[in-house]
Amino acid sequence: MRWLAILSLAILAILPFFVPQSVVYLLGLTFIFVVYVISWDLIAGYAGQINLGHTVFIGIGAYTTALLQNPERLGIILPHLPIWLTIILGGLMAVAFGFAIGAICLRLKGYYLALVTAILPLICIQLLNVYSDVFGGYEGFSVGFGKALASSLIGKYYISLAFMLLCIIATVYVIKSPLGIKLKAIREDEELAEAVGIDVVKYKLMAFCLSAFFAGLAGAMMVHYRITVGPDLFDVPLMLTIILSAVIGGLGTIYGPIVGAFMIYLAKNYVFARIVQELSLNVSDEIFLYILLILIILKSPEGIFEKVRRMLA
Amino acid sequence: MLEILIYGIIIGSIWALVSSGFSLVFGVARILNFAHGTFFVLGAYCAILLYPYLGFFSIVPAVILIGAFGWLVYRGLISPVKGYEVMVILITLALALLVEEILLAIFKDISKSFPSLVSGLVTIAGVPVPTNRLLILGIAVVVIVCLDIFIRRTKVGKFIMATSQDMEASMLVGIDVEWVYSITMAISAMLASLAGILYAQIYAVNPATAFRVLIYAFAIVILGGLGSVRGSIVASFIIGFIQVAISMLFEPRWAEIAALATIIFILIVRPKGLFGVE
Amino acid sequence: MRRFGILLLIALLLLGCAGEKPVEEKATPEKKAENVIKIGVIGPMDTKYGTAMANAVKLAAEEINDQGGILGKKIEVVVGNTKLDQNTATSEFRRLVVDEGCKVIIGGFSSGVALSMMDTMADLASSGHKVIWLGDASSPRLTDKVAQDYEHYKYYFRPLVLNASTFPLDMVEMLDFLKSQGLNIKKVAIIRDNALWTDDVMKVFKPLLEEHGYEIVMDEKAEKGQTDFSSFLIKAQEKADVIVPILAHVRGDSLVKQWADMKIKIPIAGHDLAAIDPDFWKATDGKCFGEIYTADGGGVPSPINEKMEHFLNAYKAKFGHLPEAYSAYGCYDAVYLYKAAVEMAAKAGEKDPFDPDVLVKYLEKFDREHPFEGVRGKIAFTKNHDLVWGDGFVRNWICQWQEGKQVVLYPNYMATGKLVLPDWIEQS
């Protein structure tokens, strides 16, 4: 296990010197995507809450940093803030929303929770459109050339790699902590957990906020990686890609979702995109993603919880 | 004011067609079908495609085709995962997006409309209303009355009612529940596709319409109480009025937000909806 | 554990092939680079605007290749789809430049998206991937960037469309023209895209309207994909004398259909890109009868000069129909413009006439005094790499749909017909 992780890390560390620039760029994006997936897995795989609105946190983190870097859009004057500061503020803003959403929604049970959270990103997208003079509407906006994570591509790559590693380590730490153990207990049997004195709502809410924090950070990182922000960060296709990655890797297994995220993101943006180009099909590469998702759900409909249980058994 | 009333009733009658099917499927089979808007759009595209060959009769094969598609979707995709609610949401969501991408590839990002069935203008209490919109109101009312009669009077309808009230008991008395679910899904798809054609006749559809319609359908069934067909018909007109009122007083783009906010608000405050009895 | 191992293996394999293939690919274009020049077309390929761009560039490339290419190099056209989404657009832009090795990009559409692509262009240029971009999208903010930070943004030129700040000039002229035809116009109801470019149009349009004695009574924004305009039409009929659409992303098809169905008593006259499509009559079932619109960049299929005539015929011969959208004209011009600039650079003895840094200088030479003759008229750049607007140069004409035909009403020297209004419109 350990040597596998070290080996893959070593490969990733030297890779930029052997592959073309476009692949380096794509890998950098993938690292950030990995954080989307593990942060969703924290709430879905460990706390057992199906949150279909995870992209809300990603988007809020993204727009927070983008707007703080372009305060004239908000109609306010701010001193020039360093990028790392606004990225962290993006994460904190996501936590604030996570707390509010969690406090209201976590009372709802499975079905209703899924429904409410599925609707939230759509509201956000609508608001982006209505206040288009601030948020740039469906066209999004550019945070500005020169506000990238680093001026060189290699720099961006390593920052993004380091960010992923930090987030993975933090997540592992959380999972191994007493909080993580209590979350697992809640996931396995909520009533029993409550009976033995675990404050279910509190711990679920904590998990929700943590998940939101990492997602918000990742969303903000994404903005400064690609220097643009737009409603795609809120949108349903991104949510489905995250879910697909986590489900393929195996929910609640830390490393599973990471591997799943690499597979799906590279498959989507590299293999599928290439198939579409080579065959000059006039379709979006997302079509393959949806077909894959449908097939996977059909193949193992017992879905998320059972799968985890079987793997743990 | 009168304009809001008249135009609200007309758009409400389209929503009634959409939401009654949506609600029926949920009430009978406990399926939350995120691909319901897809039936709506597919119905419209199908009728538009067949129009050059069949004229206005293209509505009939289009509705039947989408009904068959609804049946297939149930058998092929939903039935295998039915025990897992979240999986049903995910698979229908994936289907909706898949169909949207396919439509985009075939028809491009262009709004298409179905030719007006009738032309002309009627003045009702001083408000000029195009005849093709009034016709829609008529069609919708007739179809919904027929649906009611079908469910209450026919054998198949009684099976559907029985299954929705007690699935296990229905199985015990020998009703093929799977068959009932499929037929319900087909009816729901047919209603949605008819609504889509009527909608395309006044306005237009594009691949992205599916999601807009889905949002309204959700708002309506949640307002009316999940699973209550009558509740959702009443709620359709309420949402129709709200939509037109907001469009008239502010701008149409606020109407969608209002619909979305309605969903969240009701789910959190009163999850069984206005008329829900559960 | 085993499962995890297998997954990791697959992931590494994927990484492996991700790493391997482009290296191979990268080697090929360099070998081929001797005799091939790649032109990238970027646009919303899910719409007519995008396909028209790609078709027009392909047509021009084919013609040029038949005559021996550009300085002996054959043109190869690569297409990228923006999907009207900044994320897809910027990654496609990157792909065209980095993976495909395009030396010039033609296209764009949607100012908000184009602004993001412009930063990507500057970002790429600073890491050694320079590219000339002959762009679309009309917001003045694009060319403002050239003025503000010339060093980074100088690779952007906009030969495809006029600056949005010139549209109001045409639109006010249109309203004045309608007034001169006996229509009583004072109050204006505007419906426009909820997008960046219309904000820029409004900035100029508002004061200009006031100056000419008009009053804006409604200014409503339409969402992309919106198809229901009834409430807008009812309100406009109550309050205004004319409906002025400023639409590109939202298609005007359903607006005119509902306008005709509801027999709205005031005319539609504005900047509706969809109305420029030659099949608009068919698409709206003839309901567009009487719609008055400005033809963006003069891109209406009427043979104003030999080049236009040739282009229309060639397009029809190759694709079986007239150019499906306005964008075809500008893109066709852009390829020839690029060729002319490269040849001028070669003539001047430049070592690498395809080098974007070199080409900027030569493209800038097409100014008001030394214009390039395109299908839409003379193409000349201002200091900010914007198109020169005016008679003889590219400008908007005022057109109208009448009985299945697009008729030019104004300017008079171009006019092919007279104003006709549908019978339900009240004329005073």
PDB file of N, CA and C in Angstrom, chain B residues 70-124:
ATOM      1  N   GLY B  70     -40.919   5.871 -22.765  1.00  0.00           N
ATOM      2  CA  GLY B  70     -41.087   5.888 -21.310  1.00  0.00           C
ATOM      3  C   GLY B  70     -41.136   4.472 -20.755  1.00  0.00           C
ATOM      4  N   TRP B  71     -41.866   3.612 -21.444  1.00  0.00           N
ATOM      5  CA  TRP B  71     -41.950   2.203 -21.047  1.00  0.00           C
ATOM      6  C   TRP B  71     -40.542   1.595 -21.018  1.00  0.00           C
ATOM      7  N   LEU B  72     -39.800   1.818 -22.091  1.00  0.00           N
ATOM      8  CA  LEU B  72     -38.448   1.258 -22.194  1.00  0.00           C
ATOM      9  C   LEU B  72     -37.535   1.790 -21.091  1.00  0.00           C
ATOM     10  N   VAL B  73     -37.659   3.090 -20.845  1.00  0.00           N
ATOM     11  CA  VAL B  73     -36.810   3.687 -19.804  1.00  0.00           C
ATOM     12  C   VAL B  73     -37.090   3.001 -18.476  1.00  0.00           C
ATOM     13  N   TYR B  74     -38.379   2.750 -18.217  1.00  0.00           N
ATOM     14  CA  TYR B  74     -38.683   2.092 -16.946  1.00  0.00           C
ATOM     15  C   TYR B  74     -38.084   0.694 -16.910  1.00  0.00           C
ATOM     16  N   ARG B  75     -38.363  -0.067 -17.983  1.00  0.00           N
ATOM     17  CA  ARG B  75     -37.909  -1.460 -17.996  1.00  0.00           C
ATOM     18  C   ARG B  75     -36.385  -1.563 -17.970  1.00  0.00           C
ATOM     19  N   GLY B  76     -35.740  -0.747 -18.774  1.00  0.00           N
ATOM     20  CA  GLY B  76     -34.306  -0.891 -18.967  1.00  0.00           C
ATOM     21  C   GLY B  76     -33.469  -0.218 -17.899  1.00  0.00           C
ATOM     22  N   LEU B  77     -33.908   0.932 -17.432  1.00  0.00           N
ATOM     23  CA  LEU B  77     -33.045   1.700 -16.536  1.00  0.00           C
ATOM     24  C   LEU B  77     -33.557   1.777 -15.108  1.00  0.00           C
ATOM     25  N   ILE B  78     -34.837   2.055 -14.933  1.00  0.00           N
ATOM     26  CA  ILE B  78     -35.301   2.338 -13.580  1.00  0.00           C
ATOM     27  C   ILE B  78     -35.595   1.067 -12.807  1.00  0.00           C
ATOM     28  N   SER B  79     -36.275   0.127 -13.476  1.00  0.00           N
ATOM     29  CA  SER B  79     -36.660  -1.093 -12.773  1.00  0.00           C
ATOM     30  C   SER B  79     -35.470  -1.809 -12.108  1.00  0.00           C
ATOM     31  N   PRO B  80     -34.321  -1.954 -12.792  1.00  0.00           N
ATOM     32  CA  PRO B  80     -33.207  -2.664 -12.152  1.00  0.00           C
ATOM     33  C   PRO B  80     -32.655  -1.970 -10.905  1.00  0.00           C
ATOM     34  N   VAL B  81     -32.845  -0.657 -10.778  1.00  0.00           N
ATOM     35  CA  VAL B  81     -32.233   0.028  -9.643  1.00  0.00           C
ATOM     36  C   VAL B  81     -33.288   0.562  -8.678  1.00  0.00           C
ATOM     37  N   LYS B  82     -34.530   0.079  -8.852  1.00  0.00           N
ATOM     38  CA  LYS B  82     -35.636   0.740  -8.174  1.00  0.00           C
ATOM     39  C   LYS B  82     -35.533   0.760  -6.656  1.00  0.00           C
ATOM     40  N   GLY B  83     -34.879  -0.227  -6.092  1.00  0.00           N
ATOM     41  CA  GLY B  83     -34.793  -0.295  -4.639  1.00  0.00           C
ATOM     42  C   GLY B  83     -33.953   0.809  -4.017  1.00  0.00           C
ATOM     43  N   TYR B  84     -33.172   1.490  -4.834  1.00  0.00           N
ATOM     44  CA  TYR B  84     -32.222   2.464  -4.275  1.00  0.00           C
ATOM     45  C   TYR B  84     -32.567   3.852  -4.777  1.00  0.00           C
ATOM     46  N   GLU B  85     -33.249   4.599  -3.916  1.00  0.00           N
ATOM     47  CA  GLU B  85     -33.837   5.872  -4.347  1.00  0.00           C
ATOM     48  C   GLU B  85     -32.824   6.821  -4.989  1.00  0.00           C
ATOM     49  N   VAL B  86     -31.665   6.929  -4.340  1.00  0.00           N
ATOM     50  CA  VAL B  86     -30.688   7.877  -4.862  1.00  0.00           C
ATOM     51  C   VAL B  86     -30.187   7.444  -6.239  1.00  0.00           C
ATOM     52  N   MET B  87     -30.085   6.130  -6.428  1.00  0.00           N
ATOM     53  CA  MET B  87     -29.642   5.625  -7.730  1.00  0.00           C
ATOM     54  C   MET B  87     -30.664   5.959  -8.819  1.00  0.00           C
ATOM     55  N   VAL B  88     -31.951   5.940  -8.455  1.00  0.00           N
ATOM     56  CA  VAL B  88     -32.977   6.306  -9.435  1.00  0.00           C
ATOM     57  C   VAL B  88     -32.777   7.763  -9.855  1.00  0.00           C
ATOM     58  N   ILE B  89     -32.502   8.611  -8.871  1.00  0.00           N
ATOM     59  CA  ILE B  89     -32.248  10.018  -9.196  1.00  0.00           C
ATOM     60  C   ILE B  89     -31.047  10.127 -10.134  1.00  0.00           C
ATOM     61  N   LEU B  90     -29.967   9.439  -9.771  1.00  0.00           N
ATOM     62  CA  LEU B  90     -28.744   9.562 -10.568  1.00  0.00           C
ATOM     63  C   LEU B  90     -28.927   9.039 -11.976  1.00  0.00           C
ATOM     64  N   ILE B  91     -29.592   7.898 -12.102  1.00  0.00           N
ATOM     65  CA  ILE B  91     -29.673   7.291 -13.445  1.00  0.00           C
ATOM     66  C   ILE B  91     -30.593   8.114 -14.337  1.00  0.00           C
ATOM     67  N   THR B  92     -31.679   8.657 -13.773  1.00  0.00           N
ATOM     68  CA  THR B  92     -32.549   9.464 -14.632  1.00  0.00           C
ATOM     69  C   THR B  92     -31.881  10.804 -14.967  1.00  0.00           C
ATOM     70  N   LEU B  93     -31.106  11.308 -14.015  1.00  0.00           N
ATOM     71  CA  LEU B  93     -30.363  12.544 -14.276  1.00  0.00           C
ATOM     72  C   LEU B  93     -29.349  12.327 -15.407  1.00  0.00           C
ATOM     73  N   ALA B  94     -28.639  11.200 -15.326  1.00  0.00           N
ATOM     74  CA  ALA B  94     -27.663  10.894 -16.371  1.00  0.00           C
ATOM     75  C   ALA B  94     -28.359  10.742 -17.715  1.00  0.00           C
ATOM     76  N   LEU B  95     -29.533  10.107 -17.704  1.00  0.00           N
ATOM     77  CA  LEU B  95     -30.278   9.933 -18.954  1.00  0.00           C
ATOM     78  C   LEU B  95     -30.679  11.291 -19.522  1.00  0.00           C
ATOM     79  N   ALA B  96     -31.147  12.175 -18.634  1.00  0.00           N
ATOM     80  CA  ALA B  96     -31.577  13.496 -19.102  1.00  0.00           C
ATOM     81  C   ALA B  96     -30.417  14.238 -19.768  1.00  0.00           C
ATOM     82  N   LEU B  97     -29.255  14.173 -19.129  1.00  0.00           N
ATOM     83  CA  LEU B  97     -28.102  14.874 -19.700  1.00  0.00           C
ATOM     84  C   LEU B  97     -27.640  14.215 -20.990  1.00  0.00           C
ATOM     85  N   LEU B  98     -27.701  12.896 -21.012  1.00  0.00           N
ATOM     86  CA  LEU B  98     -27.300  12.166 -22.218  1.00  0.00           C
ATOM     87  C   LEU B  98     -28.170  12.579 -23.400  1.00  0.00           C
ATOM     88  N   VAL B  99     -29.493  12.570 -23.168  1.00  0.00           N
ATOM     89  CA  VAL B  99     -30.407  12.938 -24.255  1.00  0.00           C
ATOM     90  C   VAL B  99     -30.174  14.395 -24.671  1.00  0.00           C
ATOM     91  N   GLU B 100     -29.907  15.254 -23.690  1.00  0.00           N
ATOM     92  CA  GLU B 100     -29.666  16.666 -24.024  1.00  0.00           C
ATOM     93  C   GLU B 100     -28.459  16.801 -24.954  1.00  0.00           C
ATOM     94  N   GLU B 101     -27.391  16.070 -24.627  1.00  0.00           N
ATOM     95  CA  GLU B 101     -26.194  16.146 -25.469  1.00  0.00           C
ATOM     96  C   GLU B 101     -26.467  15.592 -26.864  1.00  0.00           C
ATOM     97  N   ILE B 102     -27.240  14.502 -26.925  1.00  0.00           N
ATOM     98  CA  ILE B 102     -27.536  13.917 -28.233  1.00  0.00           C
ATOM     99  C   ILE B 102     -28.375  14.891 -29.073  1.00  0.00           C
ATOM    100  N   LEU B 103     -29.377  15.476 -28.426  1.00  0.00           N
ATOM    101  CA  LEU B 103     -30.218  16.445 -29.152  1.00  0.00           C
ATOM    102  C   LEU B 103     -29.384  17.625 -29.640  1.00  0.00           C
ATOM    103  N   LEU B 104     -28.455  18.035 -28.785  1.00  0.00           N
ATOM    104  CA  LEU B 104     -27.586  19.157 -29.141  1.00  0.00           C
ATOM    105  C   LEU B 104     -26.748  18.803 -30.369  1.00  0.00           C
ATOM    106  N   ALA B 105     -26.275  17.565 -30.411  1.00  0.00           N
ATOM    107  CA  ALA B 105     -25.450  17.142 -31.544  1.00  0.00           C
ATOM    108  C   ALA B 105     -26.276  17.085 -32.825  1.00  0.00           C
ATOM    109  N   ILE B 106     -27.530  16.663 -32.701  1.00  0.00           N
ATOM    110  CA  ILE B 106     -28.353  16.502 -33.909  1.00  0.00           C
ATOM    111  C   ILE B 106     -28.964  17.841 -34.347  1.00  0.00           C
ATOM    112  N   PHE B 107     -29.604  18.517 -33.398  1.00  0.00           N
ATOM    113  CA  PHE B 107     -30.404  19.684 -33.782  1.00  0.00           C
ATOM    114  C   PHE B 107     -29.705  21.007 -33.547  1.00  0.00           C
ATOM    115  N   LYS B 108     -28.539  20.966 -32.914  1.00  0.00           N
ATOM    116  CA  LYS B 108     -27.810  22.190 -32.589  1.00  0.00           C
ATOM    117  C   LYS B 108     -28.575  22.996 -31.542  1.00  0.00           C
ATOM    118  N   ASP B 109     -27.906  24.053 -31.089  1.00  0.00           N
ATOM    119  CA  ASP B 109     -28.463  24.869 -30.020  1.00  0.00           C
ATOM    120  C   ASP B 109     -29.425  25.900 -30.600  1.00  0.00           C
ATOM    121  N   ILE B 110     -30.494  25.410 -31.217  1.00  0.00           N
ATOM    122  CA  ILE B 110     -31.435  26.313 -31.874  1.00  0.00           C
ATOM    123  C   ILE B 110     -32.821  25.980 -31.357  1.00  0.00           C
ATOM    124  N   SER B 111     -33.605  27.026 -31.099  1.00  0.00           N
ATOM    125  CA  SER B 111     -34.973  26.777 -30.660  1.00  0.00           C
ATOM    126  C   SER B 111     -35.824  26.392 -31.861  1.00  0.00           C
ATOM    127  N   LYS B 112     -36.602  25.323 -31.698  1.00  0.00           N
ATOM    128  CA  LYS B 112     -37.474  24.912 -32.797  1.00  0.00           C
ATOM    129  C   LYS B 112     -38.910  24.987 -32.317  1.00  0.00           C
ATOM    130  N   SER B 113     -39.790  25.409 -33.240  1.00  0.00           N
ATOM    131  CA  SER B 113     -41.181  25.424 -32.824  1.00  0.00           C
ATOM    132  C   SER B 113     -42.029  24.606 -33.789  1.00  0.00           C
ATOM    133  N   PHE B 114     -43.171  24.156 -33.268  1.00  0.00           N
ATOM    134  CA  PHE B 114     -44.124  23.385 -34.045  1.00  0.00           C
ATOM    135  C   PHE B 114     -45.103  24.386 -34.655  1.00  0.00           C
ATOM    136  N   PRO B 115     -45.470  24.212 -35.935  1.00  0.00           N
ATOM    137  CA  PRO B 115     -46.364  25.207 -36.555  1.00  0.00           C
ATOM    138  C   PRO B 115     -47.664  25.376 -35.768  1.00  0.00           C
ATOM    139  N   SER B 116     -48.152  26.603 -35.748  1.00  0.00           N
ATOM    140  CA  SER B 116     -49.391  26.859 -35.010  1.00  0.00           C
ATOM    141  C   SER B 116     -50.535  26.051 -35.585  1.00  0.00           C
ATOM    142  N   LEU B 117     -51.307  25.439 -34.703  1.00  0.00           N
ATOM    143  CA  LEU B 117     -52.431  24.617 -35.154  1.00  0.00           C
ATOM    144  C   LEU B 117     -53.501  25.496 -35.801  1.00  0.00           C
ATOM    145  N   VAL B 118     -53.766  26.641 -35.175  1.00  0.00           N
ATOM    146  CA  VAL B 118     -54.750  27.571 -35.732  1.00  0.00           C
ATOM    147  C   VAL B 118     -54.160  28.958 -35.631  1.00  0.00           C
ATOM    148  N   SER B 119     -54.667  29.879 -36.432  1.00  0.00           N
ATOM    149  CA  SER B 119     -54.166  31.240 -36.309  1.00  0.00           C
ATOM    150  C   SER B 119     -55.344  32.156 -35.983  1.00  0.00           C
ATOM    151  N   GLY B 120     -55.031  33.353 -35.646  1.00  0.00           N
ATOM    152  CA  GLY B 120     -56.093  34.296 -35.331  1.00  0.00           C
ATOM    153  C   GLY B 120     -56.018  34.766 -33.894  1.00  0.00           C
ATOM    154  N   LEU B 121     -56.874  35.726 -33.591  1.00  0.00           N
ATOM    155  CA  LEU B 121     -56.825  36.378 -32.301  1.00  0.00           C
ATOM    156  C   LEU B 121     -58.251  36.493 -31.780  1.00  0.00           C
ATOM    157  N   VAL B 122     -58.470  36.142 -30.527  1.00  0.00           N
ATOM    158  CA  VAL B 122     -59.795  36.302 -29.932  1.00  0.00           C
ATOM    159  C   VAL B 122     -59.663  37.314 -28.811  1.00  0.00           C
ATOM    160  N   THR B 123     -60.669  38.148 -28.643  1.00  0.00           N
ATOM    161  CA  THR B 123     -60.594  39.102 -27.537  1.00  0.00           C
ATOM    162  C   THR B 123     -61.497  38.641 -26.410  1.00  0.00           C
ATOM    163  N   ILE B 124     -60.901  38.397 -25.256  1.00  0.00           N
ATOM    164  CA  ILE B 124     -61.686  37.976 -24.094  1.00  0.00           C
ATOM    165  C   ILE B 124     -61.620  39.084 -23.070  1.00  0.00           C
TER     166      ILE B 124
END
